[in-house]
Coordinates of C-alpha atoms in Angstrom, one line a residue:
Chain A
M1 CA 88.7 -48.2 -26.3
D2 CA 90.5 -50.3 -23.7
K3 CA 94.1 -51.5 -23.8
Y4 CA 94.8 -55.1 -23.1
E5 CA 97.9 -56.7 -21.6
C6 CA 99.3 -60.1 -22.4
T7 CA 99.5 -62.0 -19.1
A8 CA 102.4 -64.2 -20.4
C9 CA 104.9 -61.6 -21.7
G10 CA 103.5 -58.1 -20.8
Y11 CA 102.9 -56.9 -24.4
I12 CA 100.1 -54.3 -24.4
Y13 CA 97.6 -54.1 -27.2
D14 CA 96.7 -50.5 -27.9
P15 CA 93.6 -50.1 -30.2
A16 CA 95.0 -46.8 -31.3
V17 CA 98.0 -48.5 -32.8
G18 CA 96.5 -51.8 -33.8
D19 CA 98.9 -54.5 -35.0
P20 CA 99.7 -53.5 -38.6
D21 CA 102.4 -56.2 -39.0
N22 CA 99.6 -58.8 -38.6
G23 CA 97.0 -57.0 -40.7
I24 CA 95.2 -55.2 -37.8
P25 CA 94.7 -51.6 -38.7
P26 CA 94.8 -48.8 -36.1
G27 CA 91.5 -48.2 -34.5
T28 CA 90.6 -51.9 -34.0
S29 CA 89.2 -52.6 -30.6
F30 CA 90.5 -55.6 -28.7
E31 CA 87.0 -57.2 -28.9
A32 CA 87.0 -56.8 -32.7
L33 CA 90.3 -58.8 -33.1
P34 CA 89.7 -62.1 -34.8
D35 CA 89.8 -65.2 -32.5
T36 CA 92.9 -66.3 -34.4
W37 CA 94.8 -63.2 -33.5
V38 CA 97.7 -64.0 -31.1
C39 CA 100.1 -61.9 -29.0
P40 CA 102.6 -60.5 -31.6
Q41 CA 105.3 -60.7 -29.0
C42 CA 105.1 -64.2 -27.6
G43 CA 102.2 -65.8 -29.5
V44 CA 99.7 -66.7 -26.7
A45 CA 96.0 -66.8 -27.5
K46 CA 93.7 -63.8 -27.1
D47 CA 92.1 -65.5 -24.0
L48 CA 95.3 -64.8 -22.1
F49 CA 95.0 -61.1 -22.3
V50 CA 93.5 -59.0 -19.5
K51 CA 91.9 -55.6 -19.7
L52 CA 93.9 -52.6 -18.4
D53 CA 91.9 -50.1 -16.5
Chain B
M1 CA 127.4 -67.2 -41.4
K2 CA 125.4 -70.1 -40.0
I3 CA 123.5 -69.7 -36.8
L4 CA 122.2 -72.9 -35.2
I5 CA 119.5 -72.7 -32.5
V6 CA 118.8 -75.7 -30.3
G7 CA 115.2 -75.5 -29.0
N8 CA 112.0 -74.3 -30.6
G9 CA 110.3 -73.0 -27.5
L10 CA 109.8 -69.3 -26.8
A11 CA 113.5 -68.3 -26.4
G12 CA 114.7 -70.2 -29.5
T13 CA 111.8 -69.1 -31.7
L14 CA 111.9 -65.4 -30.7
A15 CA 115.7 -65.4 -31.0
A16 CA 115.3 -66.7 -34.6
K17 CA 112.7 -64.1 -35.3
T18 CA 114.9 -61.3 -34.0
L19 CA 118.0 -62.6 -35.8
R20 CA 116.0 -62.6 -39.1
E21 CA 114.8 -59.1 -38.5
L22 CA 118.3 -57.9 -37.9
D23 CA 120.1 -59.9 -40.5
P24 CA 118.2 -60.9 -43.7
A25 CA 121.2 -62.8 -45.0
A26 CA 122.2 -65.1 -42.1
E27 CA 121.6 -68.8 -42.4
I28 CA 119.3 -69.8 -39.5
E29 CA 118.5 -73.3 -38.5
I30 CA 116.4 -74.4 -35.5
L31 CA 116.4 -77.9 -34.1
G32 CA 113.3 -78.7 -32.0
E33 CA 113.0 -81.8 -29.8
E34 CA 109.2 -81.7 -29.9
R35 CA 107.3 -82.8 -33.0
F36 CA 105.3 -79.5 -33.0
P37 CA 106.1 -76.0 -34.1
Y38 CA 106.4 -73.3 -31.5
Y39 CA 103.4 -72.9 -29.1
P40 CA 103.5 -70.7 -26.0
R41 CA 103.3 -73.0 -22.9
P42 CA 100.5 -70.9 -21.2
N43 CA 98.3 -72.0 -24.1
L44 CA 98.6 -75.6 -22.9
I45 CA 96.6 -74.7 -19.8
E46 CA 93.8 -73.2 -21.9
Y47 CA 93.9 -76.2 -24.1
L48 CA 93.7 -78.5 -21.1
A49 CA 90.7 -76.6 -19.8
G50 CA 89.0 -77.0 -23.2
R51 CA 88.9 -73.2 -23.8
L52 CA 91.4 -73.3 -26.7
P53 CA 91.0 -75.5 -29.7
Y54 CA 94.0 -77.5 -31.0
D55 CA 94.6 -75.4 -34.1
R56 CA 94.9 -72.2 -32.1
L57 CA 97.7 -73.6 -29.8
F58 CA 100.4 -72.5 -32.2
A59 CA 101.7 -69.0 -32.3
F60 CA 102.5 -68.7 -36.0
P61 CA 100.6 -69.7 -39.1
D62 CA 101.7 -72.8 -41.1
G63 CA 104.7 -72.1 -43.2
W64 CA 105.9 -69.2 -41.1
A65 CA 109.5 -70.5 -40.7
E66 CA 109.7 -71.2 -44.4
R67 CA 108.6 -67.7 -45.3
Q68 CA 111.2 -66.3 -42.9
S69 CA 113.9 -68.5 -44.5
I70 CA 114.4 -70.2 -41.2
Q71 CA 115.2 -73.9 -41.5
L72 CA 113.0 -75.6 -38.9
R73 CA 113.8 -79.3 -38.1
L74 CA 111.4 -80.9 -35.7
G75 CA 111.8 -84.1 -33.7
E76 CA 115.5 -83.6 -33.5
K77 CA 116.9 -84.0 -30.0
V78 CA 120.5 -82.9 -29.5
V79 CA 122.4 -85.3 -27.4
R80 CA 126.0 -84.1 -27.9
I81 CA 127.7 -80.7 -28.4
L82 CA 131.2 -80.7 -29.9
P83 CA 132.5 -77.1 -29.3
A84 CA 135.9 -77.8 -30.8
D85 CA 134.3 -79.0 -34.1
R86 CA 131.5 -76.4 -34.0
K87 CA 128.8 -79.0 -34.4
V88 CA 126.1 -80.9 -32.5
E89 CA 124.9 -84.4 -32.8
T90 CA 121.2 -85.6 -32.6
A91 CA 119.7 -88.7 -31.1
A92 CA 119.3 -90.1 -34.6
G93 CA 123.0 -89.7 -35.2
A94 CA 122.9 -86.7 -37.5
A95 CA 125.5 -83.9 -37.2
R96 CA 124.6 -80.3 -37.6
S97 CA 127.3 -77.6 -37.9
Y98 CA 127.3 -74.0 -36.9
D99 CA 129.4 -70.8 -36.8
L100 CA 127.3 -69.5 -33.8
L101 CA 125.2 -71.7 -31.6
L102 CA 122.3 -70.7 -29.3
L103 CA 121.3 -73.2 -26.7
A104 CA 117.6 -72.6 -25.9
T105 CA 116.9 -76.1 -24.6
G106 CA 114.5 -74.9 -21.9
A107 CA 113.7 -77.0 -18.9
R108 CA 111.9 -80.1 -17.9
A109 CA 109.4 -80.6 -15.1
A110 CA 111.1 -81.4 -11.8
L111 CA 110.2 -84.8 -10.4
P112 CA 110.8 -85.0 -6.6
P113 CA 112.2 -88.3 -5.4
I114 CA 108.9 -89.6 -3.9
P115 CA 108.5 -93.4 -3.9
G116 CA 105.9 -94.3 -6.5
I117 CA 106.4 -91.2 -8.7
D118 CA 107.0 -93.5 -11.7
R119 CA 103.6 -95.2 -11.3
R120 CA 101.0 -95.3 -14.0
G121 CA 98.7 -92.3 -13.6
V122 CA 101.4 -89.8 -12.6
F123 CA 101.8 -86.9 -15.0
V124 CA 103.6 -83.6 -15.5
I125 CA 102.5 -80.8 -17.8
R126 CA 105.4 -79.3 -19.8
T127 CA 104.8 -80.3 -23.4
L128 CA 101.8 -80.9 -25.7
D129 CA 102.5 -84.6 -25.6
D130 CA 102.2 -84.4 -21.8
A131 CA 98.8 -82.6 -22.1
H132 CA 97.5 -85.2 -24.5
S133 CA 98.5 -88.1 -22.2
L134 CA 96.8 -86.4 -19.3
M135 CA 93.6 -85.7 -21.3
E136 CA 93.4 -89.3 -22.4
H137 CA 93.8 -90.6 -18.9
L138 CA 91.2 -88.1 -17.5
V139 CA 88.4 -89.6 -19.5
R140 CA 88.2 -92.5 -17.0
H141 CA 90.1 -91.1 -14.0
K142 CA 88.8 -88.0 -12.4
R143 CA 90.1 -88.1 -8.8
V144 CA 93.1 -85.8 -9.3
T145 CA 95.7 -84.8 -6.8
I146 CA 98.1 -82.0 -7.8
L147 CA 101.5 -81.9 -6.1
G148 CA 102.5 -78.2 -5.9
G149 CA 100.5 -75.1 -4.9
G150 CA 102.5 -72.8 -7.1
L151 CA 101.4 -70.9 -10.2
L152 CA 101.3 -73.9 -12.5
G153 CA 99.7 -76.2 -9.9
L154 CA 96.8 -73.7 -9.4
E155 CA 96.4 -73.1 -13.1
I156 CA 96.2 -76.8 -13.7
A157 CA 93.7 -77.2 -10.9
R158 CA 91.4 -74.6 -12.4
A159 CA 91.7 -76.2 -15.9
L160 CA 90.9 -79.7 -14.6
R161 CA 87.9 -78.4 -12.6
S162 CA 86.4 -77.4 -16.0
R163 CA 86.8 -81.0 -17.1
E164 CA 84.7 -82.0 -14.1
A165 CA 87.6 -83.6 -12.2
E166 CA 87.6 -83.7 -8.4
V167 CA 90.8 -81.8 -7.5
D168 CA 93.0 -81.6 -4.5
V169 CA 96.1 -79.4 -4.4
I170 CA 98.9 -80.4 -2.1
E171 CA 101.5 -77.8 -1.0
F172 CA 104.3 -78.7 1.4
F173 CA 104.8 -75.0 2.3
D174 CA 102.3 -73.6 4.8
R175 CA 100.8 -71.3 2.1
L176 CA 99.9 -71.1 -1.6
L177 CA 102.2 -69.3 -4.1
P178 CA 104.9 -69.1 -1.5
R179 CA 107.2 -67.2 -3.9
Q180 CA 104.6 -64.6 -4.9
L181 CA 102.5 -64.1 -1.8
D182 CA 103.0 -63.4 1.9
P183 CA 100.9 -65.4 4.5
D184 CA 97.9 -63.0 4.6
A185 CA 97.6 -62.7 0.9
A186 CA 97.9 -66.4 0.5
A187 CA 95.1 -67.0 3.0
I188 CA 92.8 -64.8 0.9
L189 CA 93.7 -66.7 -2.3
R190 CA 93.1 -70.0 -0.6
S191 CA 89.5 -69.2 0.3
Q192 CA 88.9 -68.0 -3.2
I193 CA 90.4 -71.2 -4.7
E194 CA 88.3 -73.4 -2.4
A195 CA 85.2 -71.4 -3.3
G196 CA 85.9 -72.7 -6.9
G197 CA 85.6 -76.3 -5.7
V198 CA 89.3 -77.2 -5.3
T199 CA 90.5 -78.6 -2.0
V200 CA 93.7 -77.1 -0.8
R201 CA 95.9 -79.1 1.7
L202 CA 98.9 -77.1 3.1
G203 CA 102.0 -78.2 5.0
Q204 CA 101.7 -81.7 3.7
V205 CA 104.8 -83.6 2.7
T206 CA 104.1 -86.5 0.4
K207 CA 105.6 -89.7 1.6
E208 CA 104.5 -92.1 -1.1
I209 CA 102.3 -92.5 -4.1
V210 CA 100.6 -95.8 -3.6
G211 CA 99.0 -98.3 -6.0
D212 CA 100.5 -101.0 -8.2
P213 CA 100.9 -100.6 -11.0
A214 CA 98.4 -97.7 -11.3
V215 CA 98.0 -94.9 -8.8
R216 CA 95.4 -95.4 -6.0
G217 CA 96.3 -92.6 -3.7
L218 CA 98.9 -90.8 -1.6
R219 CA 100.3 -91.0 1.9
F220 CA 101.7 -88.1 3.7
E221 CA 104.4 -87.7 6.5
S222 CA 101.6 -86.4 8.7
G223 CA 99.9 -89.8 8.6
D224 CA 97.1 -88.5 6.4
A225 CA 96.1 -90.4 3.3
L226 CA 94.2 -89.4 0.2
A227 CA 92.5 -91.4 -2.6
A228 CA 93.5 -90.5 -6.2
D229 CA 93.6 -92.1 -9.6
T230 CA 95.5 -89.3 -11.2
V231 CA 98.5 -87.3 -9.8
V232 CA 99.9 -84.3 -11.6
V233 CA 103.3 -83.1 -10.4
A234 CA 103.8 -79.3 -10.6
A235 CA 107.0 -79.0 -8.5
G236 CA 109.0 -76.5 -10.5
I237 CA 111.5 -76.9 -13.4
R238 CA 115.0 -78.2 -14.0
P239 CA 117.1 -76.6 -16.7
E240 CA 117.8 -79.0 -19.6
A241 CA 121.6 -78.6 -19.6
G242 CA 122.9 -82.2 -19.8
P243 CA 124.7 -82.1 -23.1
A244 CA 126.1 -78.6 -22.3
R245 CA 127.6 -80.0 -19.1
E246 CA 129.0 -83.0 -20.8
A247 CA 130.6 -80.8 -23.4
G248 CA 132.5 -79.0 -20.6
L249 CA 130.4 -75.8 -20.5
S250 CA 130.1 -74.1 -17.2
V251 CA 126.8 -75.4 -15.6
G252 CA 125.6 -74.7 -12.1
R253 CA 121.9 -75.2 -11.5
G254 CA 121.5 -73.9 -15.0
L255 CA 123.7 -73.2 -18.0
V256 CA 125.8 -70.3 -16.9
I257 CA 125.9 -67.2 -19.1
D258 CA 127.4 -63.7 -18.7
D259 CA 125.7 -60.4 -19.3
L260 CA 126.2 -60.8 -23.1
M261 CA 124.4 -64.1 -23.0
R262 CA 127.7 -66.0 -23.7
T263 CA 128.4 -69.4 -22.2
S264 CA 131.9 -70.4 -21.2
A265 CA 132.5 -71.8 -24.7
P266 CA 133.5 -69.6 -27.7
G267 CA 130.6 -69.0 -30.1
I268 CA 128.0 -70.6 -27.9
F269 CA 125.2 -68.4 -26.4
A270 CA 122.2 -69.4 -24.4
A271 CA 118.8 -68.0 -23.5
G272 CA 115.5 -69.0 -21.8
D273 CA 114.7 -71.4 -19.0
V274 CA 118.0 -73.3 -19.4
V275 CA 120.0 -70.3 -18.3
E276 CA 121.5 -69.3 -15.0
H277 CA 122.3 -65.6 -15.1
R278 CA 124.0 -64.0 -12.1
G279 CA 123.1 -67.0 -10.0
R280 CA 119.5 -66.9 -10.9
I281 CA 117.2 -69.2 -12.9
H282 CA 114.2 -67.2 -13.9
G283 CA 111.8 -69.7 -15.5
I284 CA 109.3 -67.0 -16.6
I285 CA 108.3 -65.8 -20.0
P286 CA 109.3 -62.1 -19.7
A287 CA 112.8 -63.2 -18.8
A288 CA 113.0 -65.7 -21.7
F289 CA 111.8 -63.0 -24.0
E290 CA 114.4 -60.4 -22.9
Q291 CA 117.1 -63.0 -23.0
A292 CA 116.2 -64.2 -26.5
R293 CA 116.3 -60.6 -27.8
A294 CA 119.6 -59.9 -26.0
A295 CA 121.1 -63.1 -27.3
A296 CA 120.2 -62.3 -30.9
L297 CA 121.7 -58.8 -30.6
N298 CA 124.9 -60.1 -29.0
M299 CA 125.3 -62.9 -31.5
L300 CA 125.4 -60.3 -34.2
G301 CA 128.0 -58.4 -32.4
Q302 CA 125.9 -55.6 -31.0
D303 CA 127.1 -55.0 -27.5
R304 CA 123.8 -55.2 -25.6
P305 CA 124.2 -56.3 -22.0
Y306 CA 121.3 -58.1 -20.2
G307 CA 120.9 -57.0 -16.7
G308 CA 118.4 -59.5 -15.4
T309 CA 114.6 -59.5 -15.3
V310 CA 112.6 -58.3 -12.3
A311 CA 110.0 -61.0 -11.6
S312 CA 106.6 -59.5 -12.2
N313 CA 103.6 -61.5 -13.1
T314 CA 100.0 -60.7 -13.3
L315 CA 97.8 -63.8 -13.5
K316 CA 94.2 -64.7 -12.9
V317 CA 93.7 -67.5 -10.4
A318 CA 90.2 -68.6 -9.6
G319 CA 89.0 -65.3 -11.1
L320 CA 91.3 -63.3 -8.9
Y321 CA 94.0 -61.1 -10.3
V322 CA 97.3 -61.7 -8.6
T323 CA 100.3 -59.5 -9.3
S324 CA 103.6 -60.0 -7.5
A325 CA 106.7 -58.1 -8.2
G326 CA 110.2 -58.1 -6.7
E327 CA 110.8 -58.4 -3.0
I328 CA 107.5 -59.4 -1.2
D329 CA 108.9 -59.3 2.4
A330 CA 107.0 -62.4 3.2
A331 CA 108.5 -62.9 6.7
G332 CA 108.6 -59.2 7.5
D333 CA 112.0 -59.6 9.1
Q334 CA 114.4 -58.3 6.4
G335 CA 114.4 -54.7 7.5
Y336 CA 112.1 -53.5 4.7
E337 CA 109.3 -51.0 5.2
S338 CA 106.0 -52.6 4.2
L339 CA 102.6 -51.0 3.9
V340 CA 99.4 -53.1 3.5
R341 CA 95.8 -52.5 2.7
S342 CA 93.6 -55.6 2.9
D343 CA 89.9 -56.4 2.5
P344 CA 89.6 -60.2 2.7
A345 CA 85.9 -60.4 2.1
A346 CA 86.4 -58.6 -1.3
G347 CA 89.5 -60.7 -2.1
L348 CA 91.6 -57.6 -2.0
Y349 CA 95.1 -57.3 -0.8
K350 CA 97.7 -54.7 -1.7
K351 CA 101.2 -54.4 -0.3
I352 CA 104.2 -52.2 -1.1
V353 CA 107.7 -53.0 0.0
L354 CA 110.2 -50.1 0.4
Q355 CA 113.9 -49.8 1.0
D356 CA 115.1 -46.3 1.9
G357 CA 111.9 -44.9 0.2
R358 CA 112.5 -46.9 -3.0
L359 CA 109.8 -49.3 -4.1
V360 CA 111.5 -52.8 -4.3
G361 CA 108.5 -55.0 -4.3
A362 CA 104.7 -55.3 -4.3
I363 CA 101.7 -57.6 -4.1
W364 CA 98.6 -56.5 -5.8
M365 CA 95.7 -59.0 -5.5
G366 CA 92.0 -58.8 -6.3
T367 CA 92.3 -55.8 -8.6
K368 CA 93.9 -55.1 -12.0
K369 CA 93.7 -51.4 -11.4
G370 CA 97.2 -50.1 -10.9
A371 CA 98.7 -53.6 -11.3
S372 CA 100.9 -53.0 -14.3
E373 CA 101.8 -49.5 -13.1
I374 CA 103.0 -50.9 -9.7
G375 CA 105.0 -53.6 -11.5
R376 CA 106.7 -51.0 -13.6
L377 CA 107.5 -48.8 -10.6
V378 CA 109.1 -51.8 -8.9
A379 CA 111.2 -52.5 -12.0
L380 CA 112.4 -48.9 -11.9
R381 CA 113.0 -49.0 -8.1
K382 CA 111.1 -45.7 -8.0
N383 CA 111.4 -43.5 -4.9
V384 CA 107.8 -43.3 -3.7
E385 CA 108.5 -41.9 -0.2
A386 CA 106.4 -38.8 -0.8
V387 CA 103.3 -40.7 -1.9
K388 CA 103.6 -44.0 0.0
K389 CA 100.6 -43.4 2.2
D390 CA 98.3 -42.7 -0.8
L391 CA 99.7 -45.4 -3.1
L392 CA 97.4 -48.2 -1.8
A393 CA 94.2 -46.3 -2.3
D394 CA 91.9 -47.4 -5.1
E395 CA 91.6 -43.9 -6.5
F396 CA 95.4 -43.3 -6.6
D397 CA 96.4 -41.7 -9.8
F398 CA 99.7 -43.3 -11.0
T399 CA 100.3 -40.5 -13.5
E400 CA 101.3 -38.4 -10.5
I401 CA 104.6 -40.3 -10.3
A402 CA 105.0 -41.4 -13.9

């Protein structure tokens, strides 16, 4: 599963880690995150993430 | 201990969040000038473009501050700081006291002294109220001129295209993104932007915004003229340091802080766009983020120096990834060694800038592959002498120099 980077602050979403503080269990792909999920570091919307390859 | 934070933008909010994580007992109060809870400013562009609904602008769910035991007072503009009394005064005349104060007042949009800049139909985009004013105006006025071909100007241009506006971008420099790109990279970006339906006019100095009382167009020093019923000014930011200056704090172009985020007044710290650190005003989110964290740690007495933030931004302009980090050697006359690989037809441009074998800067455009890695290597000033010839190849494996 792909990692995604926040274009605003540089936070990297790693599906292997998830975002447990915000109820996202490890193993959740970026695509499967709810639309309401935001960058846990700076709070920007999901649209502002880009895929790392 | 009572910690008062002035400003509920990114720096103020993240400082409060960090303070609460570090100290469950501290009394934390935030005064925000805007009427809205914290939203990241990049979301405004998405909102303007119609890609983000209103309820998703905000970073934290309703009641977040309350649950964190953070007292959030919105619509409170601080007009005076009284360091000797350890309190501030608001525009409404209220006094708020503190043991420690964090000034995270941010910046406002710069307005160049162009005749007519106060006419009806001239906008800036800094706050949610700004975005709402522009959106309301756009319903009937769709001939837009954007003053400024920097990051924000180009992002706004793209957003307004998706609202079916006719958009011209005016840049007084001879290229787009002059701080991030050298001339060759900027030329590639320009053709990509224009392919998206935006007209770019370079090297134009605006002489006057004409129309009375509402905007009808612009005149330039070159003698050219342009019709417009909407002007959006995207000409940079100015730190919001007025009350700090009046209170006698050291203010240069921004509010001056040392490496421990301290202003010149005892007990008063600062972070974010308002700050001038080692002579620099960053005005970018990664810097505000690092400063907010450093300020929180230092306010609690943990000695955590902040050494500055290397400018590195990846953005997507007109569908093109643009990464620019550190020294870009735009003029090519500063004694750096620069290596370039370019494929204009594919919108690809890669450049690395070296000093004595160390990577001090890079431009990475048209591809995301390797972009964050190159940004990190620049931040580390990594010595890449041995691999410099291979670094620009698409298939280069960055784990080789990790």
